[in-house]
Tab-separated table of C-alpha atoms and ligand atoms in Angstrom:
chain	number	residue	atom	x	y	z
A	17	MET	CA	17.144	-4.268	6.136
A	18	ASN	CA	19.216	-1.699	5.828
A	19	ILE	CA	22.978	-2.654	6.756
A	20	HIS	CA	26.186	0.212	7.476
A	21	GLU	CA	28.479	1.056	4.627
A	22	TYR	CA	31.548	-1.429	5.694
A	23	GLN	CA	29.446	-4.065	5.840
A	24	SER	CA	28.667	-3.115	1.849
A	25	LYS	CA	31.714	-2.398	1.179
A	26	GLN	CA	33.044	-5.791	2.586
A	27	ILE	CA	30.143	-8.446	0.799
A	28	LEU	CA	31.279	-6.032	-2.672
A	29	ARG	CA	34.879	-7.082	-1.911
A	30	GLU	CA	33.731	-10.552	-2.535
A	31	PHE	CA	32.071	-9.732	-5.407
A	32	GLY	CA	35.512	-8.476	-6.471
A	33	ILE	CA	35.383	-4.907	-6.985
A	34	ASN	CA	37.243	-2.747	-6.548
A	35	VAL	CA	36.462	-0.786	-2.855
A	36	PRO	CA	39.047	0.725	-0.977
A	37	ASN	CA	40.909	-0.724	2.012
A	38	GLY	CA	39.078	0.149	5.133
A	39	LEU	CA	38.261	-1.432	8.453
A	40	PRO	CA	35.848	-0.673	11.042
A	41	ALA	CA	36.252	0.756	14.596
A	42	PHE	CA	33.873	1.457	16.930
A	43	SER	CA	36.505	2.903	19.392
A	44	VAL	CA	38.929	5.658	19.749
A	45	HIS	CA	41.792	3.173	20.563
A	46	GLU	CA	40.755	0.961	17.799
A	47	ALA	CA	40.020	3.139	14.804
A	48	VAL	CA	43.924	4.624	16.097
A	49	THR	CA	45.497	0.871	15.765
A	50	ASN	CA	43.007	0.527	12.655
A	51	ALA	CA	44.501	3.514	10.676
A	52	GLU	CA	47.852	2.665	11.578
A	53	LYS	CA	47.359	-0.938	10.129
A	54	LEU	CA	46.250	0.276	6.997
A	55	ASP	CA	49.834	1.807	6.379
A	56	THR	CA	48.489	5.023	4.035
A	57	PRO	CA	49.781	8.619	4.409
A	58	VAL	CA	45.765	9.732	4.451
A	59	VAL	CA	43.206	7.689	6.269
A	60	VAL	CA	39.171	8.935	5.658
A	61	VAL	CA	37.150	8.788	9.060
A	62	LYS	CA	33.741	7.774	8.360
A	63	ALA	CA	30.105	7.744	10.814
A	64	GLN	CA	28.734	4.834	10.141
A	65	ILE	CA	24.746	5.228	10.471
A	66	HIS	CA	21.948	4.118	7.964
A	67	ALA	CA	21.646	7.375	6.562
A	68	GLY	CA	23.352	9.200	3.543
A	69	GLY	CA	24.442	12.668	3.719
A	70	ARG	CA	26.928	12.358	6.321
A	71	GLY	CA	29.816	14.401	4.003
A	72	LYS	CA	28.241	17.552	4.431
A	73	ALA	CA	27.070	17.074	8.133
A	74	GLY	CA	30.985	16.286	9.101
A	75	GLY	CA	30.954	12.977	9.380
A	76	VAL	CA	33.492	12.083	6.636
A	77	LYS	CA	36.848	13.786	7.824
A	78	LEU	CA	40.168	13.755	6.710
A	79	ALA	CA	43.552	12.341	9.270
A	80	LYS	CA	46.986	12.720	8.390
A	81	SER	CA	48.253	11.267	11.408
A	82	ALA	CA	47.473	9.302	14.316
A	83	GLU	CA	46.566	12.309	16.205
A	84	GLU	CA	44.255	13.515	13.833
A	85	VAL	CA	42.577	10.205	13.973
A	86	ARG	CA	42.186	10.363	17.283
A	87	ALA	CA	40.627	13.432	17.567
A	88	VAL	CA	38.306	12.938	14.458
A	89	ALA	CA	37.523	9.230	16.157
A	90	GLN	CA	36.647	11.489	19.427
A	91	GLU	CA	34.596	14.464	17.980
A	92	LEU	CA	32.338	11.450	15.813
A	93	LEU	CA	32.040	8.427	18.379
A	94	GLY	CA	28.538	9.426	20.057
A	95	LYS	CA	27.554	12.296	18.577
A	96	VAL	CA	24.213	12.622	17.048
A	97	LEU	CA	24.938	13.434	13.586
A	98	VAL	CA	21.866	14.904	12.066
A	99	THR	CA	22.356	14.857	8.013
A	100	HIS	CA	19.210	15.175	5.843
A	101	GLN	CA	18.530	11.925	5.020
A	102	THR	CA	18.197	11.304	8.982
A	103	GLY	CA	15.221	13.256	10.387
A	104	PRO	CA	16.101	16.733	12.805
A	105	GLU	CA	16.258	13.751	15.839
A	106	GLY	CA	19.574	12.517	14.071
A	107	LYS	CA	21.122	9.480	14.592
A	108	VAL	CA	23.823	8.393	17.212
A	109	VAL	CA	27.624	7.247	16.214
A	110	GLU	CA	28.431	4.075	17.327
A	111	ARG	CA	31.050	3.138	14.424
A	112	LEU	CA	33.282	4.263	12.254
A	113	LEU	CA	34.837	3.325	9.275
A	114	ILE	CA	38.735	3.889	8.596
A	115	GLU	CA	39.290	3.963	5.002
A	116	GLU	CA	41.991	4.764	2.874
A	117	ALA	CA	41.637	7.926	1.124
A	118	SER	CA	41.033	8.015	-2.916
A	119	LYS	CA	42.743	10.827	-5.506
A	120	ILE	CA	39.474	11.236	-6.679
A	121	LYS	CA	39.653	12.712	-10.440
A	122	LYS	CA	36.063	12.916	-10.610
A	123	GLU	CA	32.487	11.391	-8.878
A	124	TYR	CA	29.776	9.452	-10.640
A	125	TYR	CA	26.578	8.674	-9.586
A	126	LEU	CA	25.315	4.949	-9.855
A	127	SER	CA	22.690	2.588	-8.383
A	128	PHE	CA	20.595	0.071	-9.299
A	129	ILE	CA	16.492	-0.614	-8.403
A	130	ILE	CA	13.885	-2.322	-9.093
A	131	ASP	CA	11.253	-1.018	-11.480
A	132	ARG	CA	7.671	-1.944	-10.579
A	133	HIS	CA	6.546	-0.371	-14.199
A	134	THR	CA	8.966	-2.664	-16.406
A	135	ALA	CA	9.029	-5.575	-13.492
A	136	SER	CA	12.870	-5.406	-14.206
A	137	VAL	CA	15.977	-3.609	-12.661
A	138	VAL	CA	16.859	-0.883	-13.291
A	139	MET	CA	20.622	0.831	-13.419
A	140	MET	CA	20.593	4.456	-13.090
A	141	GLY	CA	23.752	6.257	-13.228
A	142	SER	CA	24.400	10.025	-13.883
A	143	GLU	CA	28.468	12.167	-14.355
A	144	GLU	CA	27.277	14.352	-11.413
A	145	GLY	CA	28.205	11.904	-8.575
A	146	GLY	CA	28.350	13.111	-4.958
A	147	VAL	CA	26.988	14.974	-2.803
A	148	GLU	CA	24.502	16.736	-4.738
A	149	ILE	CA	22.500	14.171	-6.110
A	150	GLU	CA	19.232	15.137	-5.171
A	151	LYS	CA	19.453	18.185	-6.378
A	152	VAL	CA	20.793	16.670	-9.886
A	153	ALA	CA	17.289	14.284	-10.070
A	154	ALA	CA	15.197	17.705	-8.556
A	155	GLU	CA	16.770	20.307	-11.138
A	156	THR	CA	17.915	18.402	-14.087
A	157	PRO	CA	16.927	14.543	-14.158
A	158	GLU	CA	17.719	14.392	-18.081
A	159	LYS	CA	21.266	13.940	-16.203
A	160	ILE	CA	19.941	10.489	-15.132
A	161	ILE	CA	20.603	7.997	-17.522
A	162	LYS	CA	18.838	4.648	-17.211
A	163	GLU	CA	19.290	1.582	-18.865
A	164	TYR	CA	16.703	-2.037	-17.797
A	165	ILE	CA	17.878	-4.923	-17.452
A	166	ASP	CA	16.501	-7.897	-18.920
A	167	PRO	CA	16.418	-10.235	-15.804
A	168	VAL	CA	16.755	-13.385	-18.402
A	169	ILE	CA	20.056	-11.687	-20.189
A	170	GLY	CA	21.308	-9.729	-17.043
A	171	LEU	CA	23.128	-6.596	-17.870
A	172	ALA	CA	24.014	-7.138	-20.975
A	173	GLY	CA	27.968	-5.721	-22.139
A	174	PHE	CA	26.741	-3.109	-24.534
A	175	GLN	CA	24.487	-1.807	-22.361
A	176	ALA	CA	27.012	-0.954	-19.140
A	177	MET	CA	29.457	0.454	-22.238
A	178	ARG	CA	26.361	2.205	-23.220
A	179	MET	CA	26.456	3.934	-19.475
A	180	ALA	CA	29.734	4.625	-19.238
A	181	TYR	CA	30.097	6.781	-22.772
A	182	ALA	CA	27.164	8.511	-21.594
A	183	ILE	CA	28.123	9.640	-18.292
A	184	ASN	CA	31.525	10.427	-19.906
A	185	ILE	CA	33.420	7.641	-18.367
A	186	PRO	CA	37.526	8.770	-20.116
A	187	GLU	CA	38.199	6.793	-22.748
A	188	ALA	CA	40.879	5.154	-20.173
A	189	ALA	CA	38.996	3.775	-17.706
A	190	ILE	CA	35.888	2.182	-19.740
A	191	ARG	CA	36.630	-1.231	-19.502
A	192	ARG	CA	36.921	-0.966	-15.798
A	193	ALA	CA	33.763	0.494	-15.783
A	194	VAL	CA	31.876	-1.894	-17.436
A	195	SER	CA	32.926	-4.551	-15.363
A	196	THR	CA	32.272	-2.891	-12.557
A	197	MET	CA	29.017	-2.407	-13.286
A	198	GLN	CA	28.738	-6.298	-14.300
A	199	LYS	CA	29.620	-7.284	-10.711
A	200	LEU	CA	27.442	-4.601	-8.924
A	201	TYR	CA	24.605	-6.184	-11.206
A	202	THR	CA	25.122	-10.026	-10.144
A	203	ALA	CA	25.480	-8.666	-6.574
A	204	PHE	CA	22.124	-7.651	-6.414
A	205	VAL	CA	20.962	-10.359	-7.829
A	206	ASP	CA	22.883	-12.919	-6.033
A	207	LYS	CA	21.936	-11.001	-2.626
A	208	ASP	CA	18.422	-9.884	-2.840
A	209	CYS	CA	19.055	-6.205	-2.901
A	210	SER	CA	16.134	-3.724	-3.077
A	211	GLN	CA	18.547	-1.470	-3.657
A	212	LEU	CA	21.876	-0.937	-4.559
A	213	GLU	CA	23.498	2.546	-4.466
A	214	ILE	CA	27.152	3.418	-5.036
A	215	ASN	CA	27.175	7.290	-4.474
A	216	PRO	CA	30.075	8.316	-5.433
A	217	LEU	CA	31.749	6.074	-7.540
A	218	VAL	CA	34.807	7.489	-8.315
A	219	LEU	CA	37.472	7.510	-11.054
A	220	THR	CA	40.781	7.547	-9.298
A	221	GLU	CA	43.659	9.497	-10.780
A	222	ASP	CA	45.598	6.834	-12.360
A	223	ASP	CA	42.203	5.663	-13.337
A	224	LYS	CA	41.271	3.190	-11.349
A	225	ILE	CA	37.280	2.869	-10.919
A	226	VAL	CA	36.784	2.902	-7.221
A	227	VAL	CA	33.574	2.174	-4.797
A	228	LEU	CA	33.803	5.135	-2.160
A	229	ASP	CA	30.708	4.632	-0.684
A	230	ALA	CA	27.735	1.736	-1.277
A	231	LYS	CA	24.575	1.170	0.191
A	232	LEU	CA	23.055	-2.021	0.217
A	233	ASN	CA	19.212	-2.516	1.085
A	234	PHE	CA	18.231	-6.029	1.392
A	235	ASP	CA	14.593	-7.514	0.464
A	236	ASP	CA	13.035	-9.193	4.085
A	237	SER	CA	11.217	-11.444	2.019
A	238	ALA	CA	14.350	-12.596	0.748
A	239	LEU	CA	16.289	-12.814	3.881
A	240	PHE	CA	15.366	-16.385	5.043
A	241	ARG	CA	18.105	-17.222	2.809
A	242	HIS	CA	21.133	-15.003	3.475
A	243	SER	CA	21.176	-16.032	7.411
A	244	ASP	CA	24.513	-14.185	6.947
A	245	ILE	CA	23.363	-10.498	6.105
A	246	ALA	CA	20.259	-11.046	8.173
A	247	MET	CA	22.821	-11.189	10.923
A	248	LEU	CA	24.412	-7.848	10.361
A	249	ARG	CA	21.079	-6.126	11.352
A	250	ASP	CA	21.673	-3.079	13.496
A	251	GLU	CA	18.907	-3.023	15.763
A	252	SER	CA	20.224	0.247	17.885
A	253	GLU	CA	19.256	2.097	14.083
A	254	GLU	CA	15.563	0.855	13.771
A	255	ASP	CA	12.758	2.261	15.404
A	256	PRO	CA	12.054	0.013	18.630
A	257	LYS	CA	8.066	0.650	17.753
A	258	GLU	CA	8.737	-0.881	14.534
A	259	ARG	CA	10.831	-4.240	15.884
A	260	ILE	CA	8.317	-5.152	18.875
A	261	ALA	CA	5.659	-4.500	16.393
A	262	ALA	CA	7.475	-6.810	14.165
A	263	ALA	CA	8.040	-9.429	16.736
A	264	ALA	CA	4.344	-9.502	17.263
A	265	GLY	CA	3.126	-9.550	13.891
A	266	LEU	CA	2.150	-6.263	12.732
A	267	ASN	CA	2.588	-4.271	9.983
A	268	TYR	CA	3.944	-0.713	12.045
A	269	VAL	CA	5.556	2.068	11.020
A	270	ASN	CA	6.397	5.180	12.926
A	271	LEU	CA	4.770	8.534	11.154
A	272	GLY	CA	5.937	10.600	14.073
A	273	GLY	CA	2.324	12.307	14.379
A	274	ASP	CA	-0.107	12.565	17.426
A	275	VAL	CA	-3.282	10.518	15.916
A	276	ALA	CA	-2.531	7.009	16.302
A	277	CYS	CA	-4.635	4.679	13.978
A	278	MET	CA	-4.944	0.951	14.313
A	279	VAL	CA	-6.769	-0.819	10.652
A	280	ASN	CA	-6.508	-4.583	9.370
A	281	GLY	CA	-5.642	-4.221	5.865
A	282	ALA	CA	-2.622	-2.009	4.139
A	283	GLY	CA	-5.186	-0.379	2.060
A	284	LEU	CA	-7.652	0.606	4.272
A	285	ALA	CA	-4.503	1.629	6.497
A	286	MET	CA	-3.411	3.697	4.269
A	287	ALA	CA	-6.791	5.490	3.483
A	288	THR	CA	-7.340	6.040	7.387
A	289	VAL	CA	-4.017	8.101	7.189
A	290	ASP	CA	-5.473	10.273	4.634
A	291	MET	CA	-8.366	10.567	6.314
A	292	LEU	CA	-7.026	11.678	8.790
A	293	LYS	CA	-4.850	14.500	7.636
A	294	PHE	CA	-8.235	15.402	5.421
A	295	TYR	CA	-9.115	16.518	8.634
A	296	GLY	CA	-6.237	18.123	9.669
A	297	GLY	CA	-4.393	15.747	12.077
A	298	GLU	CA	-0.739	14.014	11.805
A	299	PRO	CA	-1.279	10.147	12.042
A	300	ALA	CA	1.439	8.368	14.742
A	301	ASN	CA	1.391	5.789	12.629
A	302	PHE	CA	0.152	3.505	10.134
A	303	LEU	CA	-0.761	-0.271	11.618
A	304	ASP	CA	-2.165	-2.900	9.869
A	305	VAL	CA	-3.375	-5.556	12.978
A	306	GLY	CA	-3.528	-7.970	9.216
A	307	GLY	CA	-6.251	-10.666	9.892
A	308	ASP	CA	-5.710	-11.707	12.801
A	309	SER	CA	-8.115	-10.129	16.163
A	310	ALA	CA	-7.489	-12.196	19.136
A	311	PRO	CA	-7.789	-10.486	21.834
A	312	GLU	CA	-3.794	-10.092	22.915
A	313	LYS	CA	-2.887	-9.146	19.678
A	314	ILE	CA	-5.063	-5.223	19.329
A	315	ALA	CA	-3.925	-5.367	23.270
A	316	LYS	CA	-0.663	-5.492	22.194
A	317	ALA	CA	-0.988	-3.417	19.275
A	318	PHE	CA	-2.367	-0.784	22.329
A	319	SER	CA	0.278	-0.366	24.050
A	320	ILE	CA	3.163	-0.702	21.057
A	321	MET	CA	0.532	2.740	20.377
A	322	LEU	CA	0.862	4.117	23.105
A	323	GLU	CA	4.147	3.686	24.372
A	324	GLY	CA	6.381	6.935	25.424
A	325	GLY	CA	3.294	9.343	25.239
A	326	GLN	CA	3.617	9.764	21.289
A	327	ALA	CA	0.206	9.119	20.885
A	328	LYS	CA	-3.306	11.025	22.095
A	329	GLY	CA	-5.758	9.742	20.851
A	330	ILE	CA	-6.328	6.814	19.140
A	331	PHE	CA	-8.757	5.709	15.980
A	332	VAL	CA	-9.452	1.914	15.545
A	333	ASN	CA	-10.701	1.903	11.950
A	334	ILE	CA	-11.807	-1.838	11.497
A	335	MET	CA	-13.401	-3.545	8.235
A	336	GLY	CA	-14.744	-7.311	9.606
A	337	GLY	CA	-14.388	-9.662	6.883
A	338	ILE	CA	-11.595	-12.262	8.530
A	339	ASN	CA	-11.559	-10.328	11.410
A	340	ARG	CA	-14.214	-10.569	13.926
A	341	CYS	CA	-15.759	-6.941	14.960
A	342	ASP	CA	-16.456	-8.872	18.405
A	343	ASN	CA	-13.284	-9.394	18.736
A	344	ILE	CA	-11.719	-6.430	17.789
A	345	ALA	CA	-14.341	-4.980	20.719
A	346	LYS	CA	-12.964	-7.494	23.464
A	347	GLY	CA	-9.615	-6.950	22.789
A	348	ILE	CA	-9.846	-3.118	22.988
A	349	ILE	CA	-11.165	-3.552	26.775
A	350	GLU	CA	-8.530	-6.538	27.343
A	351	ALA	CA	-5.981	-3.817	26.610
A	352	ALA	CA	-8.180	-1.145	28.837
A	353	HIS	CA	-7.387	-3.696	31.261
A	354	ILE	CA	-4.170	-4.548	30.427
A	355	ILE	CA	-3.019	-0.125	30.352
A	356	SER	CA	-4.860	1.137	32.824
A	357	LYS	CA	-5.357	-1.731	35.946
A	358	ASP	CA	-9.058	-1.324	36.280
A	359	GLY	CA	-10.334	-1.272	33.608
A	360	SER	CA	-12.193	2.010	34.023
A	361	SER	CA	-10.566	4.254	31.408
A	362	LEU	CA	-7.761	4.342	28.480
A	363	PRO	CA	-4.586	7.147	28.540
A	364	VAL	CA	-6.429	8.438	25.439
A	365	PRO	CA	-9.245	8.912	23.945
A	366	VAL	CA	-10.282	6.184	21.281
A	367	VAL	CA	-12.470	5.967	18.251
A	368	VAL	CA	-13.852	2.766	17.062
A	369	ARG	CA	-15.240	2.386	13.448
A	370	LEU	CA	-16.445	-1.072	12.817
A	371	GLU	CA	-18.205	-2.601	9.700
A	372	GLY	CA	-18.455	-6.197	8.715
A	373	SER	CA	-18.422	-9.232	10.697
A	374	MET	CA	-20.252	-9.339	13.887
A	375	VAL	CA	-20.626	-5.611	13.383
A	376	GLU	CA	-23.572	-5.806	16.058
A	377	GLU	CA	-21.811	-7.579	18.469
A	378	GLY	CA	-18.524	-5.792	18.307
A	379	ARG	CA	-20.395	-2.373	19.033
A	380	GLU	CA	-22.767	-3.569	21.072
A	381	ILE	CA	-19.812	-5.035	23.524
A	382	LEU	CA	-18.772	-1.518	23.015
A	383	ARG	CA	-21.633	0.282	24.374
A	384	ASN	CA	-22.038	-1.401	27.316
A	385	THR	CA	-18.242	-0.982	28.503
A	386	PRO	CA	-17.985	0.141	31.220
A	387	ILE	CA	-14.390	2.457	29.945
A	388	THR	CA	-15.466	6.264	29.390
A	389	ASN	CA	-13.179	7.502	26.722
A	390	VAL	CA	-14.279	4.368	24.087
A	391	PHE	CA	-16.427	6.253	21.141
A	392	ALA	CA	-18.033	4.230	18.179
A	393	ALA	CA	-18.058	5.738	15.364
A	394	PRO	CA	-21.033	5.419	12.607
A	395	THR	CA	-18.877	6.084	9.556
A	396	MET	CA	-14.727	6.332	8.723
A	397	GLU	CA	-14.849	9.679	8.167
A	398	GLY	CA	-16.714	10.884	10.712
A	399	GLY	CA	-14.704	8.691	12.804
A	400	ALA	CA	-11.694	10.145	11.513
A	401	GLU	CA	-12.995	13.552	12.218
A	402	GLN	CA	-14.180	12.972	16.163
A	403	ILE	CA	-10.514	11.390	16.280
A	404	VAL	CA	-8.664	14.537	15.162
A	405	LYS	CA	-10.701	16.868	17.435
A	406	LEU	CA	-10.337	15.494	20.739
A	407	VAL	CA	-6.993	15.287	20.026
A	408	ALA	CA	-7.043	18.495	19.387
A	409	ALA	CA	-8.974	19.542	22.734
A	410	ALA	CA	-6.884	17.623	24.756
A	411	LYS	CA	-3.972	19.829	23.465
A	412	ASN	CA	-5.659	22.304	24.613
B	529	ADP	P1	27.431	10.284	2.173
B	529	ADP	O1	27.214	10.079	0.169
B	529	ADP	O2	27.273	9.929	3.495
B	529	ADP	O3	28.126	11.595	1.822
B	529	ADP	P2	30.412	9.172	1.166
B	529	ADP	O4	30.989	8.357	1.951
B	529	ADP	O5	29.705	9.355	-0.229
B	529	ADP	O6	29.148	9.588	2.972
B	529	ADP	O7	31.394	10.686	1.378
B	529	ADP	C1	31.166	11.856	1.291
B	529	ADP	C2	32.659	12.153	0.564
B	529	ADP	O8	33.435	12.184	0.925
B	529	ADP	C3	32.216	11.392	-1.000
B	529	ADP	O9	31.808	12.511	-1.935
B	529	ADP	C4	33.628	11.904	-1.333
B	529	ADP	O10	34.390	13.543	-2.101
B	529	ADP	C5	34.560	11.809	0.260
B	529	ADP	N1	35.153	10.879	0.659
B	529	ADP	C6	34.109	9.373	1.229
B	529	ADP	N2	34.896	8.300	0.762
B	529	ADP	C7	36.258	8.750	0.641
B	529	ADP	C8	37.457	8.229	0.408
B	529	ADP	N3	37.910	7.042	1.282
B	529	ADP	N4	38.598	9.120	-0.423
B	529	ADP	C9	38.404	9.912	-0.321
B	529	ADP	N5	37.065	10.821	-0.170
B	529	ADP	C10	36.108	10.364	0.481
B	530	MG	MG1	27.459	9.262	-0.824
């Protein structure tokens, strides 16, 4: 789960980490009054969306007076901000962070993430922090320094020190940088983060170390023990289809294309997405229905895939193990009834490949159905090829 920058900073503040004074604002009026409360000559008005790259996209602006705060807040609130992380559709700005401006001497990059190879948290740092970090990672990866953290020992002082020197933090701020790194690591572990990224971590003109931007991601499986964090969920930032699917117990990820697929098991779902791509299709989603093939669940999955007209065809690829193929077939017919009322056809062609438990019964049900645009495919390859062709034909 993601949260907003101002919420991340509030959490880090509780760990004694140095973040600028700031207040969130949901309206122009609130932006102006909060800027006055901060009582500082220069504030920064920052668009709060669940994506980075705001600086370059005009979502982070300095304001030197109440009038300037008003003007910037008016411009940003309600605006669709398109950054290199939002995708072309962008995100609507509904909240702002009004923050004291820091006097920056230098910007660094610092992040913590779980490294699967070493099964530990890795701290990454770079002296080339700020808005160009993706370029640094792509062109000069040697400028990104890593420290692997032993989960039993935690982030040792010498490791933080080694990082601070490696990214050229000046002598006067080394101790502060070390302490900031250790507090950040504590926050990462205590809050069950899956990612914690500070970009930039800054050295100010008076040699303080300040967290100027913060991105925290949490492990969904651990949210049950952090009700305070779960409360921060901002549903307006999430894909509505993904939200409805999660509530129905379906693993659904929107991939943006037009060939929907419904599969059981994450491995098979990924292989199916690959197969559709292989035949030139653009997968609309990743959807793992899991081991439960109750017809209502299948019908729910169908309605999610069809919602909004994104899908031009559906490929059902089921390996019946725990799932029973006859239940899947019944679910498809039930979905047709729910969606089309008379149950005679579905809004888009559906290719079904069934294999495994009760497969003959399942195929029999599909053969006998009066639904006109459901096709049974004997193999996964053949099915993928067929649905891609049907979708291409529907588009022409
Ligand atoms: P994003 O990563 O989405 O572009 P940031 O919060 O990193 O947004 O802001 C972009 C840049 O704006 C920073 O690299 C920094 O130079 C500047 N900036 C952000 N917050 C402040 C602040 N409080 N004071 C001064 N400059 C800031
Ligand atoms: Mg940033």
